[in-house]
Amino acid sequence: MAHSVGIKDVARAAGVSVGTVSNVINRPGTVATETRARVLSAIDRLGYVRSESARQLRAGRSRIMGLLVLDMGNPFFVDVARGAERAAREAGLGVMVCNSAQNPGEEAEYLSLFAEQRVRGVLLTPADATGRNIEGFRRHNIPFVLVDRVAEGTTECSVSVDDVAGGALAVRHLVDAGHRSIAYVSGPPGLNQVRDRRTGALAALAEAGLGADALRELPTERLDVAAGRDAGARLLGLAERPTAVFCANDLLALGVLQAMYAAGVGVPDDLAIVGYDDIEFAAAAAVPLTSVRQPAVTMGAMAAELLLEETELEGTDRAHPHRRVVLQPELVVRRSSLAAR
């Protein structure tokens, strides 16, 4: 096994003490120019890389921020990660991105990993509807911020989008286009986002004088394209097919669109479709997809900034004021919902 170059090797090669090498790395201004040059030359020649984990153990402060999302296969969460990574990088930190795959068990394992690694803080989109994983993580006293989820209490910050308003935007658009029977392809019922979007959809129907029976819910176990295709097949099998469908995210909507295309059902002439998130693929679909846009990059960046604010106050006598930031969604209308009725 190859020998790992350590700080003692650098000191021996440069003819200085270990303390001098440490000063060159951490406090270069305290070392004479000639000595500093000799140490840097030895570092370059030997290929020495300092142990960040060891430094963190000594300092008790990590330069890594954890990010745990529901599904890295969803471009929405990729954009959230981009925003978080940008804010972290500006603060000199890195981001460890993990994917719970909407599985509470995997979420618990990753939260344990973050605790073991003593990360600076965690950005979390919860998969566990019971809240047990969050409660267990709190005992580690590692700051965290909820992303795409409103904090229920005042013990943490959160950055989310008003999903009730987003659901209302989608269904109000369909009602205004003349639709009176709408399907909601929802997703796992335990997710707050799914429930909130349904609440907004029902509110828009009530505004139009329509009852809850005007919304036919088709739940799915996952929020991906395959689940959307399955929902599309179920939709095609209904005796009285709705004239429009609102999907809890764009991946579901793209799956429904694929199912309609395969069955020869015209979109939007036979079925209007509205998605949610406005991922990049929405505009590039065979039939460009109307969608409720979430500012995902902004959401990730703001969550990271809140976490950084909190961690900067650690060890001081100043309290961090926890905040709930709720961003507003925007309806982006494209061809998938534009047929006149």
XYZ file of C-alpha atoms in Angstrom:
341
model
C 0.000 0.000 0.000
C 1.337 3.445 -0.931
C 2.409 5.679 1.937
C 0.080 8.637 2.514
C 2.086 11.843 2.678
C 1.576 13.589 6.017
C 2.541 16.877 7.566
C 5.589 15.286 9.202
C 6.903 14.250 5.770
C 6.567 17.840 4.553
C 8.362 19.161 7.642
C 11.223 16.671 7.159
C 11.592 17.515 3.465
C 11.564 21.274 4.113
C 13.835 21.064 7.156
C 11.342 22.811 9.448
C 9.112 21.883 12.360
C 5.597 20.482 12.049
C 4.332 23.701 13.639
C 5.932 25.766 10.886
C 4.241 23.675 8.192
C 0.929 24.131 10.014
C 1.475 27.895 10.086
C 2.245 27.981 6.353
C -1.028 26.161 5.657
C -3.252 28.022 8.115
C -1.483 31.326 8.909
C 0.980 31.995 6.071
C 1.485 35.616 7.070
C 3.259 34.520 10.269
C 6.051 32.685 8.385
C 9.114 34.273 6.775
C 8.917 34.473 2.975
C 11.936 32.208 2.330
C 10.725 29.550 4.790
C 7.216 29.693 3.401
C 8.528 29.173 -0.136
C 10.569 26.167 0.991
C 7.554 24.568 2.688
C 5.263 25.221 -0.299
C 7.846 23.697 -2.592
C 7.951 20.555 -0.426
C 4.143 20.378 -0.389
C 4.054 20.596 -4.181
C 6.880 18.086 -4.652
C 5.415 15.486 -2.283
C 1.797 16.003 -3.353
C 0.674 16.640 0.215
C -3.072 17.223 0.734
C -4.153 18.226 4.219
C -6.728 16.071 5.979
C -9.868 18.149 6.027
C -11.619 15.632 8.291
C -8.843 15.883 10.859
C -8.927 19.664 10.707
C -12.684 19.612 11.235
C -12.376 17.330 14.250
C -9.888 19.739 15.816
C -11.989 22.782 15.011
C -15.323 21.100 15.731
C -16.682 22.824 12.627
C -17.306 21.250 9.232
C -17.051 22.927 5.854
C -19.753 20.642 4.455
C -23.493 21.315 4.281
C -25.860 18.354 3.842
C -28.729 18.418 1.357
C -31.308 15.610 1.469
C -34.022 15.685 -1.205
C -36.905 13.446 -2.206
C -35.786 12.532 -5.712
C -32.627 13.594 -7.537
C -34.195 12.131 -10.677
C -36.590 15.081 -10.608
C -35.052 18.157 -12.290
C -36.857 20.342 -9.730
C -34.563 19.047 -6.977
C -31.534 19.359 -9.246
C -32.362 23.075 -9.483
C -32.815 23.289 -5.699
C -29.354 21.720 -5.324
C -27.875 24.206 -7.822
C -29.181 27.123 -5.775
C -27.941 25.664 -2.498
C -24.516 24.825 -3.949
C -24.091 28.351 -5.312
C -24.825 29.961 -1.934
C -22.632 27.449 -0.093
C -19.706 27.946 -2.475
C -19.835 31.725 -1.968
C -19.442 31.031 1.769
C -16.510 28.677 1.193
C -18.505 25.505 1.884
C -19.257 22.336 -0.051
C -22.565 20.471 -0.315
C -23.099 16.740 0.257
C -26.210 15.885 -1.796
C -28.202 12.765 -0.858
C -31.405 11.255 -2.213
C -34.021 9.720 0.112
C -35.978 8.344 -2.888
C -39.159 9.307 -0.970
C -38.262 6.529 1.494
C -38.409 7.355 5.239
C -35.951 4.545 6.009
C -33.331 5.882 3.622
C -33.963 9.382 4.952
C -33.191 8.182 8.494
C -29.938 6.552 7.313
C -28.748 9.712 5.595
C -29.594 11.869 8.599
C -27.484 9.499 10.720
C -24.663 9.854 8.192
C -24.866 13.651 8.415
C -24.658 13.409 12.208
C -21.644 11.074 12.011
C -19.893 13.449 9.601
C -20.679 16.410 11.848
C -21.826 18.514 8.911
C -22.235 22.269 9.362
C -26.001 21.985 8.848
C -28.636 20.244 6.739
C -31.153 21.308 4.113
C -33.998 18.782 4.192
C -37.102 17.972 2.166
C -38.766 15.437 4.483
C -39.931 12.043 3.237
C -41.272 10.877 6.611
C -44.791 12.235 7.098
C -44.770 11.259 10.808
C -41.931 13.631 11.630
C -40.097 10.962 13.639
C -36.909 11.273 11.612
C -36.758 15.008 12.209
C -37.393 14.584 15.920
C -34.578 12.046 16.117
C -32.202 14.321 14.224
C -32.848 17.269 16.548
C -30.990 15.578 19.405
C -27.711 15.996 17.520
C -28.031 19.803 17.761
C -27.145 20.229 14.098
C -29.014 23.178 12.530
C -31.324 22.358 9.639
C -33.697 24.155 7.292
C -36.742 22.594 5.665
C -36.929 23.004 1.878
C -40.184 22.799 -0.095
C -41.999 22.315 3.194
C -43.395 24.823 5.701
C -42.025 24.409 9.236
C -44.865 23.396 11.542
C -43.347 24.999 14.650
C -40.774 27.674 15.383
C -37.795 25.380 16.016
C -36.374 25.634 12.501
C -36.417 27.771 9.380
C -38.153 26.765 6.167
C -38.333 27.885 2.552
C -41.314 26.746 0.531
C -43.759 27.724 -2.168
C -47.440 28.420 -1.507
C -48.717 25.136 -2.914
C -52.326 25.935 -2.062
C -52.065 29.004 -4.292
C -50.296 26.908 -6.943
C -53.052 24.299 -7.023
C -55.636 27.046 -7.297
C -53.749 28.663 -10.208
C -53.723 25.397 -12.141
C -57.386 24.517 -11.698
C -58.636 28.095 -12.058
C -56.933 28.155 -15.453
C -58.699 24.935 -16.473
C -62.087 26.134 -15.206
C -61.664 29.419 -17.074
C -61.006 27.365 -20.217
C -64.411 25.709 -19.781
C -63.525 22.437 -18.060
C -66.025 21.162 -15.510
C -64.621 17.687 -14.882
C -60.956 17.538 -13.882
C -58.683 14.707 -12.756
C -55.962 15.278 -10.167
C -52.989 12.920 -10.544
C -51.700 13.451 -7.066
C -48.827 11.306 -5.826
C -48.170 9.841 -2.364
C -50.908 11.151 -0.026
C -48.460 11.537 2.871
C -46.625 14.408 1.190
C -47.742 17.849 2.341
C -47.127 19.299 -1.114
C -49.580 16.832 -2.668
C -52.262 17.639 -0.098
C -51.769 21.402 -0.380
C -52.051 21.373 -4.170
C -55.283 19.396 -3.872
C -56.603 21.939 -1.337
C -55.900 24.743 -3.794
C -57.579 22.837 -6.617
C -60.740 22.354 -4.563
C -60.725 26.036 -3.585
C -60.635 27.052 -7.256
C -63.566 24.748 -8.007
C -65.535 26.216 -5.110
C -64.852 29.736 -6.433
C -66.470 28.656 -9.701
C -69.497 27.216 -7.941
C -68.405 23.623 -8.546
C -68.396 20.913 -5.899
C -65.592 18.592 -4.826
C -67.048 15.871 -7.079
C -65.777 17.881 -10.086
C -62.245 16.747 -9.097
C -61.435 13.064 -9.628
C -58.263 12.120 -7.726
C -55.909 9.484 -9.090
C -53.215 8.869 -6.438
C -49.805 7.421 -7.334
C -47.114 5.839 -5.185
C -44.357 7.927 -6.727
C -43.857 11.259 -8.459
C -42.167 10.072 -11.639
C -42.904 9.545 -15.333
C -43.712 5.837 -14.936
C -46.327 6.646 -12.292
C -47.760 9.258 -14.662
C -48.080 6.698 -17.453
C -49.875 4.343 -15.065
C -52.250 7.130 -14.017
C -52.833 7.919 -17.682
C -53.831 4.303 -18.319
C -56.279 4.454 -15.409
C -57.635 7.724 -16.728
C -58.259 6.141 -20.131
C -60.203 3.343 -18.444
C -62.707 5.616 -16.705
C -66.299 5.298 -17.942
C -66.705 9.089 -17.762
C -63.354 10.565 -18.631
C -62.560 14.095 -17.346
C -61.727 16.654 -19.993
C -58.651 17.960 -18.160
C -56.005 16.716 -15.767
C -53.909 18.558 -13.196
C -50.764 16.711 -12.106
C -48.887 17.217 -8.835
C -45.608 17.573 -10.729
C -44.285 17.760 -14.281
C -42.875 14.228 -14.346
C -46.368 12.861 -13.697
C -47.757 15.191 -16.366
C -45.172 14.012 -18.911
C -46.135 10.415 -18.142
C -49.825 11.194 -18.667
C -48.922 12.926 -21.934
C -47.046 9.812 -23.096
C -50.034 7.599 -22.257
C -52.393 9.853 -24.195
C -50.079 9.946 -27.201
C -49.799 6.138 -27.223
C -53.606 5.812 -27.086
C -54.227 8.356 -29.820
C -55.906 10.829 -27.466
C -55.276 14.407 -28.570
C -53.722 16.919 -26.182
C -55.152 19.460 -25.660
C -58.169 18.844 -27.951
C -59.380 15.707 -26.159
C -57.615 16.235 -22.825
C -55.965 19.345 -21.383
C -52.953 18.799 -19.110
C -51.375 21.072 -16.490
C -48.244 20.111 -14.556
C -46.364 21.580 -11.612
C -42.724 22.753 -11.136
C -42.032 23.987 -14.707
C -38.916 21.890 -15.144
C -36.843 22.415 -18.287
C -38.446 19.417 -20.027
C -41.930 20.960 -19.693
C -41.347 23.465 -22.482
C -39.522 20.875 -24.614
C -42.269 18.208 -24.510
C -43.912 17.016 -27.749
C -46.853 19.154 -26.664
C -45.336 22.008 -24.608
C -46.653 21.640 -21.098
C -48.574 24.254 -19.140
C -47.122 24.221 -15.634
C -47.074 25.998 -12.289
C -43.546 27.357 -11.928
C -41.690 27.065 -8.638
C -38.548 29.208 -8.187
C -36.437 26.140 -7.363
C -32.962 27.699 -7.658
C -34.050 30.630 -5.492
C -35.551 28.229 -2.976
C -32.285 26.303 -2.620
C -30.188 29.456 -2.361
C -32.420 31.080 0.258
C -32.506 27.901 2.343
C -28.698 27.704 2.301
C -28.430 31.378 3.276
C -30.777 30.860 6.241
C -28.712 27.884 7.363
C -25.498 29.883 7.062
C -27.020 32.705 9.115
C -27.871 30.257 11.871
C -24.512 28.505 11.911
C -22.632 31.801 12.036
C -24.344 32.560 15.344
C -23.326 29.257 16.933
C -21.173 29.796 19.986
C -22.365 33.404 20.437
C -24.927 34.824 22.809
C -27.127 35.970 19.915
C -30.258 33.951 19.104
C -31.089 33.083 15.515
C -34.604 34.277 14.574
C -36.226 31.326 12.788
C -38.124 32.334 9.675
C -40.650 30.742 7.372
C -40.140 32.017 3.837
C -43.074 31.308 1.513
C -42.479 32.062 -2.167
C -45.250 32.556 -4.696
C -45.794 30.263 -7.709
C -46.505 31.408 -11.250
C -48.642 29.801 -13.952
C -46.824 29.336 -17.274
C -49.381 28.644 -20.011
C -48.377 26.542 -23.015
C -50.167 24.509 -25.669
C -51.127 21.484 -23.505
C -54.083 23.361 -22.009
C -55.096 25.812 -24.737
C -57.880 24.023 -26.655
C -61.161 25.975 -26.697
C -64.188 24.210 -25.248
